[in-house]
Amino acid sequence: MSTVVVVGAQWGDEGKGKVVDYLAAGFDIIARYQGGHNAGHTVVLDERKFILQLIPSGILRPGKWAVIGSGVVLDPAALLDEMAALEKSGVEVAGRLFISNRAHLIFPYHRELERAAEAALGASKIGTTARGIGPTYEDKMGRRGLRTCDLMEADRFEKKLSALLEHKTALARALYGKAGLDTPRLVEQYKHYAERLRPFITDVAALLAEARRAGKSTLCEGAQGTMLDVDHGTYPFVTSSNATAGGACTGLGIPPAAVSAVLGVTKAYATRVGSGPFATEITGPQADLLRERGSEYGAVTGRPRRCGWLDLMVLRYSAMLNGISSLVVTKLDVLDQLAEIPVCTGYRYKGTPLKEMPPEAEVLEGVEPDYVTRPGWKASTRGFADYEQLPARARDYLKFVADQVGVEIGLISTGPQRQETILLPNSQLTPLLVS
């Protein structure tokens, strides 16, 4: 029995969807602990591509349970669409999907308020997806949010939503000059959602506790990545929740002592979506090469991702924050054509080496990366499933990263398919996946 947390060790988009799908074979339950439908996890099975936004990618493994925790903010319309798409593709959802009765609900006014707030920021905008994620978390922390449990009793829900809409209408008019909201229509719409979601809503913390007592194993997945964590990321250019490993405990109701290991997922290079500091960002032909070879476009938004070299300052910071037991390196094959590969080993600010990650975005914007250049391997690694098959210089690159971060590399992804994966035989991962 084990409880393992998978975290993004960079800014998200590290390939957690493929990694979780691969690892799910060794677990009974796959549980999502934070974020909303602003993050897309892409999984490729043979010729089919699945883009999952709310439902854990473990749902694609027959017989596994998929859990959505209280740390997730839920757009019922988006969730129902995702469920319908899976069912249409032959993936059974009923009886396998469980939704926390404490998860907060996204409403249309959350999206409208987010769009208006972003527009008001002008050049200082955060670069959100305008899906209402941030305003929903604001309501949660302001103790005025509505949750899935509120959907279960129609009259009580109507009273709560009507009172909340009075507040939102006044806010929208005062701040952004927006018109009032159609309360009766919204109430009826969400009552319809309630009936469809009722069979899936349960006490997730109790469900997972009972599963642990029964000896079942749980794989916990988050959205985004460590550098977008609301407390520890490049604030204010962050998401609205805790994407770090601690978020699994609060977002699922799992005691910290139950966590067996934390796996950190990193690309062999780096990407970022939206605004904010990105010390190793590059532009021009090399950025274009990484973007095209890595298909670096948002799974949900289609936005081109900013690309750059691997940042070991970020990985060391992620390892410290999350207590990473083992690293998973994805998209190694994207680097196959390069003769030389720069790697950032640290930062300088105004000529002074930095020992810690600066909290201020303004400082991070002004840091100068220290690079070392590693020799490329100029050979294909696509689809390899055996570590010894990798070119010697590719193995040297991975060893350099592991030595610099001080954490083993236990898993390597060499392509989007499940079988395009290398599990290192002596990794700490091995016993966890067969327990």
Tab-separated table of C-alpha atoms in Angstrom:
chain	number	residue	atom	x	y	z
A	1	MET	CA	0.000	0.000	0.000
A	2	SER	CA	1.397	3.390	-0.971
A	3	THR	CA	0.307	6.982	-1.486
A	4	VAL	CA	2.484	8.738	-4.058
A	5	VAL	CA	2.239	12.374	-5.143
A	6	VAL	CA	3.190	13.487	-8.665
A	7	VAL	CA	4.108	17.179	-8.960
A	8	GLY	CA	5.243	19.418	-11.769
A	9	ALA	CA	8.790	20.545	-10.981
A	10	GLN	CA	8.704	23.557	-13.337
A	11	TRP	CA	5.827	25.800	-14.543
A	12	GLY	CA	3.432	23.033	-15.513
A	13	ASP	CA	3.064	21.341	-18.921
A	14	GLU	CA	5.839	18.912	-17.978
A	15	GLY	CA	3.933	15.887	-19.281
A	16	LYS	CA	2.268	14.832	-16.024
A	17	GLY	CA	-0.717	13.414	-17.924
A	18	LYS	CA	1.390	10.832	-19.735
A	19	VAL	CA	3.395	10.100	-16.563
A	20	VAL	CA	0.300	9.587	-14.416
A	21	ASP	CA	-1.286	7.386	-17.076
A	22	TYR	CA	1.885	5.260	-17.186
A	23	LEU	CA	2.188	4.978	-13.404
A	24	ALA	CA	-1.540	4.352	-12.891
A	25	ALA	CA	-1.061	0.706	-13.853
A	26	GLY	CA	0.482	0.152	-10.405
A	27	PHE	CA	-2.169	1.982	-8.343
A	28	ASP	CA	-5.785	1.413	-7.385
A	29	ILE	CA	-6.871	5.064	-7.189
A	30	ILE	CA	-5.746	8.164	-9.069
A	31	ALA	CA	-6.751	11.410	-7.360
A	32	ARG	CA	-6.603	15.046	-8.521
A	33	TYR	CA	-5.957	17.483	-5.674
A	34	GLN	CA	-6.042	21.092	-6.989
A	35	GLY	CA	-6.664	23.428	-9.907
A	36	GLY	CA	-9.523	23.572	-12.364
A	37	HIS	CA	-10.258	23.033	-16.032
A	38	ASN	CA	-7.603	25.571	-17.015
A	39	ALA	CA	-4.998	22.807	-17.111
A	40	GLY	CA	-5.001	20.061	-19.730
A	41	HIS	CA	-3.334	16.684	-19.369
A	42	THR	CA	-2.677	15.027	-22.728
A	43	VAL	CA	-2.521	11.232	-23.017
A	44	VAL	CA	-1.863	9.397	-26.287
A	45	LEU	CA	-3.074	5.805	-26.558
A	46	ASP	CA	-2.107	4.289	-29.894
A	47	GLU	CA	-3.755	6.622	-32.436
A	48	ARG	CA	-6.146	8.281	-29.968
A	49	LYS	CA	-5.392	11.473	-28.073
A	50	PHE	CA	-7.224	12.315	-24.833
A	51	ILE	CA	-7.081	15.811	-23.335
A	52	LEU	CA	-8.308	15.641	-19.736
A	53	GLN	CA	-8.963	18.842	-17.845
A	54	LEU	CA	-10.592	17.753	-14.575
A	55	ILE	CA	-10.771	13.975	-14.486
A	56	PRO	CA	-7.482	12.256	-13.526
A	57	SER	CA	-5.842	10.495	-16.459
A	58	GLY	CA	-6.012	7.219	-14.522
A	59	ILE	CA	-9.615	6.964	-15.730
A	60	LEU	CA	-8.149	5.591	-18.974
A	61	ARG	CA	-6.964	2.481	-17.119
A	62	PRO	CA	-9.833	-0.051	-16.824
A	63	GLY	CA	-10.889	-0.794	-13.265
A	64	LYS	CA	-9.089	2.152	-11.656
A	65	TRP	CA	-10.920	4.718	-9.534
A	66	ALA	CA	-10.614	8.400	-10.424
A	67	VAL	CA	-11.109	10.955	-7.641
A	68	ILE	CA	-11.583	14.731	-7.752
A	69	GLY	CA	-10.678	16.290	-4.395
A	70	SER	CA	-11.913	19.270	-2.431
A	71	GLY	CA	-8.914	21.333	-3.541
A	72	VAL	CA	-10.238	21.352	-7.113
A	73	VAL	CA	-12.617	24.079	-8.323
A	74	LEU	CA	-15.294	22.573	-10.495
A	75	ASP	CA	-17.131	23.874	-13.538
A	76	PRO	CA	-20.073	21.434	-13.784
A	77	ALA	CA	-20.625	22.079	-17.493
A	78	ALA	CA	-16.963	21.399	-18.315
A	79	LEU	CA	-16.935	18.262	-16.169
A	80	LEU	CA	-20.109	16.863	-17.739
A	81	ASP	CA	-18.709	17.520	-21.228
A	82	GLU	CA	-15.508	15.689	-20.296
A	83	MET	CA	-17.475	12.760	-18.876
A	84	ALA	CA	-19.590	12.547	-22.034
A	85	ALA	CA	-16.499	12.629	-24.274
A	86	LEU	CA	-14.910	9.767	-22.322
A	87	GLU	CA	-18.083	7.676	-22.461
A	88	LYS	CA	-18.338	8.309	-26.212
A	89	SER	CA	-14.757	7.023	-26.567
A	90	GLY	CA	-15.675	3.833	-24.729
A	91	VAL	CA	-14.195	4.804	-21.342
A	92	GLU	CA	-16.501	3.798	-18.492
A	93	VAL	CA	-17.034	6.622	-15.999
A	94	ALA	CA	-20.043	5.561	-13.891
A	95	GLY	CA	-18.989	3.783	-10.716
A	96	ARG	CA	-15.352	4.804	-11.193
A	97	LEU	CA	-15.439	8.588	-10.780
A	98	PHE	CA	-15.804	10.134	-7.322
A	99	ILE	CA	-16.185	13.876	-6.705
A	100	SER	CA	-15.589	15.546	-3.332
A	101	ASN	CA	-18.676	16.983	-1.665
A	102	ARG	CA	-16.453	19.869	-0.556
A	103	ALA	CA	-15.171	20.967	-3.978
A	104	HIS	CA	-16.049	24.595	-4.810
A	105	LEU	CA	-18.197	25.415	-7.825
A	106	ILE	CA	-17.343	27.720	-10.724
A	107	PHE	CA	-20.206	29.893	-12.000
A	108	PRO	CA	-20.453	31.974	-15.203
A	109	TYR	CA	-19.981	35.184	-13.222
A	110	HIS	CA	-16.545	33.942	-12.141
A	111	ARG	CA	-15.470	33.882	-15.785
A	112	GLU	CA	-16.940	37.318	-16.477
A	113	LEU	CA	-15.216	38.845	-13.449
A	114	GLU	CA	-11.884	37.265	-14.408
A	115	ARG	CA	-12.053	38.597	-17.973
A	116	ALA	CA	-12.879	42.068	-16.719
A	117	ALA	CA	-10.113	42.021	-14.100
A	118	GLU	CA	-7.507	40.859	-16.640
A	119	ALA	CA	-8.562	43.533	-19.110
A	120	ALA	CA	-8.269	46.190	-16.403
A	121	LEU	CA	-4.636	45.175	-15.722
A	122	GLY	CA	-3.575	46.059	-19.269
A	123	ALA	CA	0.119	45.375	-19.827
A	124	SER	CA	0.448	43.981	-16.281
A	125	LYS	CA	-2.010	41.139	-16.881
A	126	ILE	CA	-1.222	37.736	-15.395
A	127	GLY	CA	-2.114	35.767	-18.528
A	128	THR	CA	-4.936	33.654	-17.089
A	129	THR	CA	-7.142	31.363	-19.168
A	130	ALA	CA	-10.259	33.380	-18.130
A	131	ARG	CA	-12.045	30.219	-17.028
A	132	GLY	CA	-13.042	31.586	-13.639
A	133	ILE	CA	-10.459	29.668	-11.626
A	134	GLY	CA	-8.966	32.602	-9.685
A	135	PRO	CA	-12.282	34.271	-8.732
A	136	THR	CA	-13.623	30.914	-7.527
A	137	TYR	CA	-10.636	30.456	-5.236
A	138	GLU	CA	-11.129	34.058	-4.075
A	139	ASP	CA	-14.692	33.200	-3.060
A	140	LYS	CA	-13.435	30.052	-1.342
A	141	MET	CA	-10.928	31.984	0.759
A	142	GLY	CA	-13.471	34.764	1.321
A	143	ARG	CA	-15.811	32.130	2.819
A	144	ARG	CA	-18.622	32.902	0.400
A	145	GLY	CA	-18.191	30.081	-2.137
A	146	LEU	CA	-20.721	27.401	-2.962
A	147	ARG	CA	-19.684	23.770	-2.979
A	148	THR	CA	-20.873	20.537	-4.528
A	149	CYS	CA	-22.592	19.594	-1.256
A	150	ASP	CA	-24.780	22.698	-1.676
A	151	LEU	CA	-26.161	21.207	-4.896
A	152	MET	CA	-27.675	18.308	-3.002
A	153	GLU	CA	-30.616	20.234	-1.488
A	154	ALA	CA	-32.435	22.325	-4.091
A	155	ASP	CA	-34.220	24.865	-1.892
A	156	ARG	CA	-31.145	25.584	0.214
A	157	PHE	CA	-29.016	25.935	-2.912
A	158	GLU	CA	-31.438	28.416	-4.456
A	159	LYS	CA	-31.409	30.603	-1.334
A	160	LYS	CA	-27.612	30.566	-1.105
A	161	LEU	CA	-27.077	31.283	-4.802
A	162	SER	CA	-29.680	34.076	-4.891
A	163	ALA	CA	-27.998	35.820	-1.960
A	164	LEU	CA	-24.569	35.421	-3.536
A	165	LEU	CA	-25.756	36.774	-6.889
A	166	GLU	CA	-26.929	39.986	-5.241
A	167	HIS	CA	-23.370	40.507	-4.004
A	168	LYS	CA	-21.838	39.619	-7.403
A	169	THR	CA	-24.203	41.890	-9.325
A	170	ALA	CA	-23.323	44.851	-7.119
A	171	LEU	CA	-19.614	44.070	-7.498
A	172	ALA	CA	-19.781	43.724	-11.287
A	173	ARG	CA	-21.654	46.997	-11.666
A	174	ALA	CA	-19.405	48.960	-9.297
A	175	LEU	CA	-16.065	47.730	-10.601
A	176	TYR	CA	-16.616	46.962	-14.267
A	177	GLY	CA	-19.991	48.460	-15.238
A	178	LYS	CA	-21.416	45.012	-15.973
A	179	ALA	CA	-25.149	44.270	-16.158
A	180	GLY	CA	-27.059	42.175	-13.626
A	181	LEU	CA	-27.125	38.375	-13.634
A	182	ASP	CA	-30.080	36.167	-14.588
A	183	THR	CA	-30.658	34.487	-11.223
A	184	PRO	CA	-33.630	32.227	-12.104
A	185	ARG	CA	-31.903	30.870	-15.227
A	186	LEU	CA	-28.679	30.174	-13.335
A	187	VAL	CA	-30.519	28.423	-10.506
A	188	GLU	CA	-32.347	26.117	-12.922
A	189	GLN	CA	-29.157	25.394	-14.857
A	190	TYR	CA	-27.269	24.314	-11.741
A	191	LYS	CA	-30.216	22.261	-10.453
A	192	HIS	CA	-29.951	20.319	-13.716
A	193	TYR	CA	-26.227	19.832	-13.163
A	194	ALA	CA	-26.934	18.663	-9.614
A	195	GLU	CA	-29.163	15.826	-10.753
A	196	ARG	CA	-26.590	14.589	-13.236
A	197	LEU	CA	-23.655	14.806	-10.799
A	198	ARG	CA	-25.446	13.550	-7.671
A	199	PRO	CA	-24.402	9.874	-8.086
A	200	PHE	CA	-20.711	10.847	-8.220
A	201	ILE	CA	-20.516	13.187	-5.204
A	202	THR	CA	-19.154	11.752	-1.964
A	203	ASP	CA	-16.852	12.390	1.010
A	204	VAL	CA	-13.491	11.906	-0.712
A	205	ALA	CA	-11.384	12.127	2.456
A	206	ALA	CA	-13.409	9.303	4.020
A	207	LEU	CA	-13.261	7.305	0.772
A	208	LEU	CA	-9.462	7.544	0.635
A	209	ALA	CA	-9.083	6.756	4.344
A	210	GLU	CA	-11.146	3.593	3.921
A	211	ALA	CA	-9.090	2.685	0.850
A	212	ARG	CA	-5.859	2.996	2.866
A	213	ARG	CA	-7.276	0.756	5.592
A	214	ALA	CA	-8.144	-1.785	2.913
A	215	GLY	CA	-4.574	-1.731	1.611
A	216	LYS	CA	-5.320	0.145	-1.616
A	217	SER	CA	-2.754	2.463	-3.191
A	218	THR	CA	-3.340	6.049	-4.351
A	219	LEU	CA	-1.535	8.148	-6.967
A	220	CYS	CA	-2.135	11.875	-6.398
A	221	GLU	CA	-1.850	14.337	-9.286
A	222	GLY	CA	-1.937	18.101	-9.386
A	223	ALA	CA	-2.309	20.651	-12.126
A	224	GLN	CA	0.287	23.276	-13.127
A	225	GLY	CA	3.730	23.119	-11.497
A	226	THR	CA	5.785	24.202	-8.489
A	227	MET	CA	6.745	27.599	-9.919
A	228	LEU	CA	3.050	28.439	-10.296
A	229	ASP	CA	2.194	27.570	-6.683
A	230	VAL	CA	0.337	30.495	-5.108
A	231	ASP	CA	2.645	30.552	-2.060
A	232	HIS	CA	5.988	29.449	-3.468
A	233	GLY	CA	5.893	30.304	-7.169
A	234	THR	CA	6.791	33.431	-9.142
A	235	TYR	CA	4.106	35.517	-7.427
A	236	PRO	CA	1.939	37.233	-8.638
A	237	PHE	CA	2.397	35.337	-11.913
A	238	VAL	CA	1.057	32.138	-10.400
A	239	THR	CA	-2.076	30.019	-10.238
A	240	SER	CA	-4.595	30.383	-7.400
A	241	SER	CA	-3.912	27.167	-5.489
A	242	ASN	CA	-1.136	25.012	-4.063
A	243	ALA	CA	0.371	22.960	-6.889
A	244	THR	CA	3.161	21.698	-4.623
A	245	ALA	CA	3.040	18.331	-2.833
A	246	GLY	CA	1.501	19.795	0.322
A	247	GLY	CA	-1.582	20.583	-1.744
A	248	ALA	CA	-2.277	16.847	-2.013
A	249	CYS	CA	-2.836	16.629	1.728
A	250	THR	CA	-5.149	19.620	1.974
A	251	GLY	CA	-6.822	19.025	-1.390
A	252	LEU	CA	-7.659	15.372	-0.755
A	253	GLY	CA	-7.798	15.127	3.033
A	254	ILE	CA	-4.760	12.852	3.218
A	255	PRO	CA	-2.596	13.009	6.376
A	256	PRO	CA	1.039	13.944	5.596
A	257	ALA	CA	2.319	10.755	7.240
A	258	ALA	CA	0.421	8.705	4.659
A	259	VAL	CA	2.511	10.024	1.756
A	260	SER	CA	5.103	7.430	0.732
A	261	ALA	CA	6.964	9.381	-1.943
A	262	VAL	CA	6.877	12.466	-4.152
A	263	LEU	CA	7.769	12.298	-7.839
A	264	GLY	CA	8.821	15.483	-9.601
A	265	VAL	CA	8.196	15.741	-13.339
A	266	THR	CA	10.485	17.938	-15.437
A	267	LYS	CA	11.064	18.369	-19.135
A	268	ALA	CA	14.611	17.964	-20.416
A	269	TYR	CA	14.353	21.704	-21.140
A	270	ALA	CA	11.873	24.306	-19.836
A	271	THR	CA	8.647	26.008	-20.913
A	272	ARG	CA	6.272	28.556	-19.490
A	273	VAL	CA	2.799	29.801	-20.495
A	274	GLY	CA	1.554	33.315	-19.792
A	275	SER	CA	3.349	36.252	-18.240
A	276	GLY	CA	6.014	36.249	-15.558
A	277	PRO	CA	9.758	35.761	-15.052
A	278	PHE	CA	11.476	32.965	-16.985
A	279	ALA	CA	15.231	33.240	-16.504
A	280	THR	CA	16.302	30.726	-19.145
A	281	GLU	CA	13.848	31.768	-21.876
A	282	ILE	CA	15.221	31.844	-25.410
A	283	THR	CA	13.870	33.226	-28.655
A	284	GLY	CA	14.634	32.738	-32.319
A	285	PRO	CA	15.441	29.531	-34.220
A	286	GLN	CA	16.436	27.466	-31.179
A	287	ALA	CA	13.184	28.332	-29.377
A	288	ASP	CA	11.251	27.505	-32.541
A	289	LEU	CA	13.029	24.149	-32.740
A	290	LEU	CA	12.082	23.216	-29.171
A	291	ARG	CA	8.512	24.429	-29.665
A	292	GLU	CA	7.940	22.496	-32.875
A	293	ARG	CA	9.716	19.290	-31.850
A	294	GLY	CA	8.041	19.359	-28.438
A	295	SER	CA	4.591	20.443	-29.736
A	296	GLU	CA	4.714	23.231	-27.190
A	297	TYR	CA	1.200	24.576	-27.508
A	298	GLY	CA	-1.348	24.641	-24.678
A	299	ALA	CA	-3.509	21.507	-24.546
A	300	VAL	CA	-6.539	23.599	-23.515
A	301	THR	CA	-5.854	27.066	-24.960
A	302	GLY	CA	-3.606	26.294	-27.932
A	303	ARG	CA	-1.305	29.129	-26.857
A	304	PRO	CA	2.348	28.748	-27.941
A	305	ARG	CA	4.533	28.132	-24.909
A	306	ARG	CA	7.614	30.161	-24.124
A	307	CYS	CA	10.676	27.892	-24.383
A	308	GLY	CA	14.068	27.857	-22.704
A	309	TRP	CA	16.913	25.766	-21.352
A	310	LEU	CA	16.717	23.523	-18.322
A	311	ASP	CA	16.964	25.527	-15.094
A	312	LEU	CA	18.644	23.607	-12.262
A	313	MET	CA	18.025	26.474	-9.846
A	314	VAL	CA	14.316	25.803	-10.331
A	315	LEU	CA	14.716	22.030	-10.005
A	316	ARG	CA	16.707	22.290	-6.782
A	317	TYR	CA	14.067	24.662	-5.385
A	318	SER	CA	11.300	22.237	-6.399
A	319	ALA	CA	13.132	19.300	-4.839
A	320	MET	CA	13.450	21.217	-1.572
A	321	LEU	CA	9.818	22.388	-1.436
A	322	ASN	CA	8.227	19.094	-2.406
A	323	GLY	CA	10.635	16.615	-0.831
A	324	ILE	CA	11.041	14.983	-4.244
A	325	SER	CA	12.109	11.345	-3.963
A	326	SER	CA	12.672	10.739	-7.662
A	327	LEU	CA	12.667	12.819	-10.841
A	328	VAL	CA	10.814	11.959	-14.022
A	329	VAL	CA	12.379	13.500	-17.148
A	330	THR	CA	10.100	13.945	-20.156
A	331	LYS	CA	10.653	14.935	-23.787
A	332	LEU	CA	14.307	13.912	-23.819
A	333	ASP	CA	13.919	13.210	-27.547
A	334	VAL	CA	13.194	16.903	-28.245
A	335	LEU	CA	16.918	17.594	-27.690
A	336	ASP	CA	18.086	14.881	-30.103
A	337	GLN	CA	19.161	17.257	-32.897
A	338	LEU	CA	21.243	19.638	-30.779
A	339	ALA	CA	25.051	19.608	-30.919
A	340	GLU	CA	25.287	21.587	-27.648
A	341	ILE	CA	22.794	21.972	-24.792
A	342	PRO	CA	23.095	24.896	-22.361
A	343	VAL	CA	21.962	24.182	-18.784
A	344	CYS	CA	21.447	26.856	-16.124
A	345	THR	CA	23.257	25.946	-12.903
A	346	GLY	CA	22.532	29.127	-10.894
A	347	TYR	CA	21.627	32.829	-10.926
A	348	ARG	CA	23.470	36.101	-10.418
A	349	TYR	CA	21.722	39.322	-9.511
A	350	LYS	CA	23.672	42.544	-10.042
A	351	GLY	CA	26.817	40.437	-10.170
A	352	THR	CA	26.191	38.571	-6.894
A	353	PRO	CA	25.542	34.795	-6.964
A	354	LEU	CA	22.172	33.846	-5.428
A	355	LYS	CA	21.933	30.918	-3.027
A	356	GLU	CA	18.138	30.960	-2.719
A	357	MET	CA	15.185	31.521	-5.039
A	358	PRO	CA	14.229	35.215	-4.844
A	359	PRO	CA	10.601	35.849	-3.786
A	360	GLU	CA	10.260	39.048	-5.845
A	361	ALA	CA	9.201	38.779	-9.485
A	362	GLU	CA	11.130	41.989	-10.156
A	363	VAL	CA	14.386	40.380	-8.984
A	364	LEU	CA	13.723	37.216	-10.973
A	365	GLU	CA	13.187	39.330	-14.072
A	366	GLY	CA	16.666	40.775	-13.569
A	367	VAL	CA	18.706	37.660	-12.781
A	368	GLU	CA	21.501	36.513	-15.057
A	369	PRO	CA	21.669	32.720	-15.483
A	370	ASP	CA	24.987	30.918	-15.124
A	371	TYR	CA	25.205	28.327	-17.904
A	372	VAL	CA	27.297	25.272	-18.541
A	373	THR	CA	27.168	23.716	-21.987
A	374	ARG	CA	26.715	19.972	-22.251
A	375	PRO	CA	27.524	18.097	-25.478
A	376	GLY	CA	24.499	16.914	-27.418
A	377	TRP	CA	24.169	13.369	-28.704
A	378	LYS	CA	22.931	14.077	-32.267
A	379	ALA	CA	21.086	10.761	-32.413
A	380	SER	CA	17.494	9.648	-31.969
A	381	THR	CA	16.211	8.598	-28.560
A	382	ARG	CA	12.558	8.510	-29.651
A	383	GLY	CA	10.654	5.527	-28.333
A	384	PHE	CA	13.519	3.932	-26.395
A	385	ALA	CA	12.415	1.786	-23.433
A	386	ASP	CA	15.851	0.611	-22.244
A	387	TYR	CA	18.265	2.968	-20.488
A	388	GLU	CA	21.295	1.261	-22.008
A	389	GLN	CA	19.950	2.032	-25.497
A	390	LEU	CA	20.364	5.763	-24.898
A	391	PRO	CA	23.439	7.416	-26.450
A	392	ALA	CA	26.268	7.838	-23.942
A	393	ARG	CA	26.020	11.627	-24.062
A	394	ALA	CA	22.277	11.471	-23.340
A	395	ARG	CA	23.029	9.347	-20.270
A	396	ASP	CA	25.748	11.839	-19.286
A	397	TYR	CA	23.244	14.707	-19.589
A	398	LEU	CA	20.780	12.921	-17.307
A	399	LYS	CA	23.482	12.040	-14.766
A	400	PHE	CA	24.631	15.664	-14.718
A	401	VAL	CA	21.071	16.805	-13.939
A	402	ALA	CA	20.603	14.210	-11.185
A	403	ASP	CA	23.959	15.040	-9.576
A	404	GLN	CA	23.269	18.786	-9.668
A	405	VAL	CA	19.773	18.464	-8.167
A	406	GLY	CA	20.754	15.764	-5.681
A	407	VAL	CA	17.802	13.536	-6.630
A	408	GLU	CA	17.802	10.349	-8.685
A	409	ILE	CA	16.155	10.148	-12.077
A	410	GLY	CA	13.815	7.158	-11.906
A	411	LEU	CA	11.775	7.486	-15.073
A	412	ILE	CA	12.460	8.879	-18.549
A	413	SER	CA	9.866	9.582	-21.227
A	414	THR	CA	11.086	9.291	-24.816
A	415	GLY	CA	7.754	9.891	-26.576
A	416	PRO	CA	4.011	10.328	-25.954
A	417	GLN	CA	3.036	6.635	-26.004
A	418	ARG	CA	2.936	4.541	-22.820
A	419	GLN	CA	5.592	2.148	-24.065
A	420	GLU	CA	7.966	5.029	-24.903
A	421	THR	CA	9.142	5.102	-21.298
A	422	ILE	CA	12.258	3.991	-19.444
A	423	LEU	CA	11.906	2.829	-15.838
A	424	LEU	CA	15.372	2.643	-14.319
A	425	PRO	CA	15.702	-0.769	-12.620
A	426	ASN	CA	17.448	0.415	-9.449
A	427	SER	CA	15.193	3.411	-8.902
A	428	GLN	CA	13.337	4.053	-5.652
A	429	LEU	CA	10.253	4.064	-7.893
A	430	THR	CA	10.384	0.345	-8.596
A	431	PRO	CA	9.144	-0.985	-5.233
A	432	LEU	CA	6.459	1.706	-5.064
A	433	LEU	CA	5.010	0.678	-8.410
A	434	VAL	CA	4.873	-3.021	-7.646
A	435	SER	CA	3.613	-2.759	-4.057
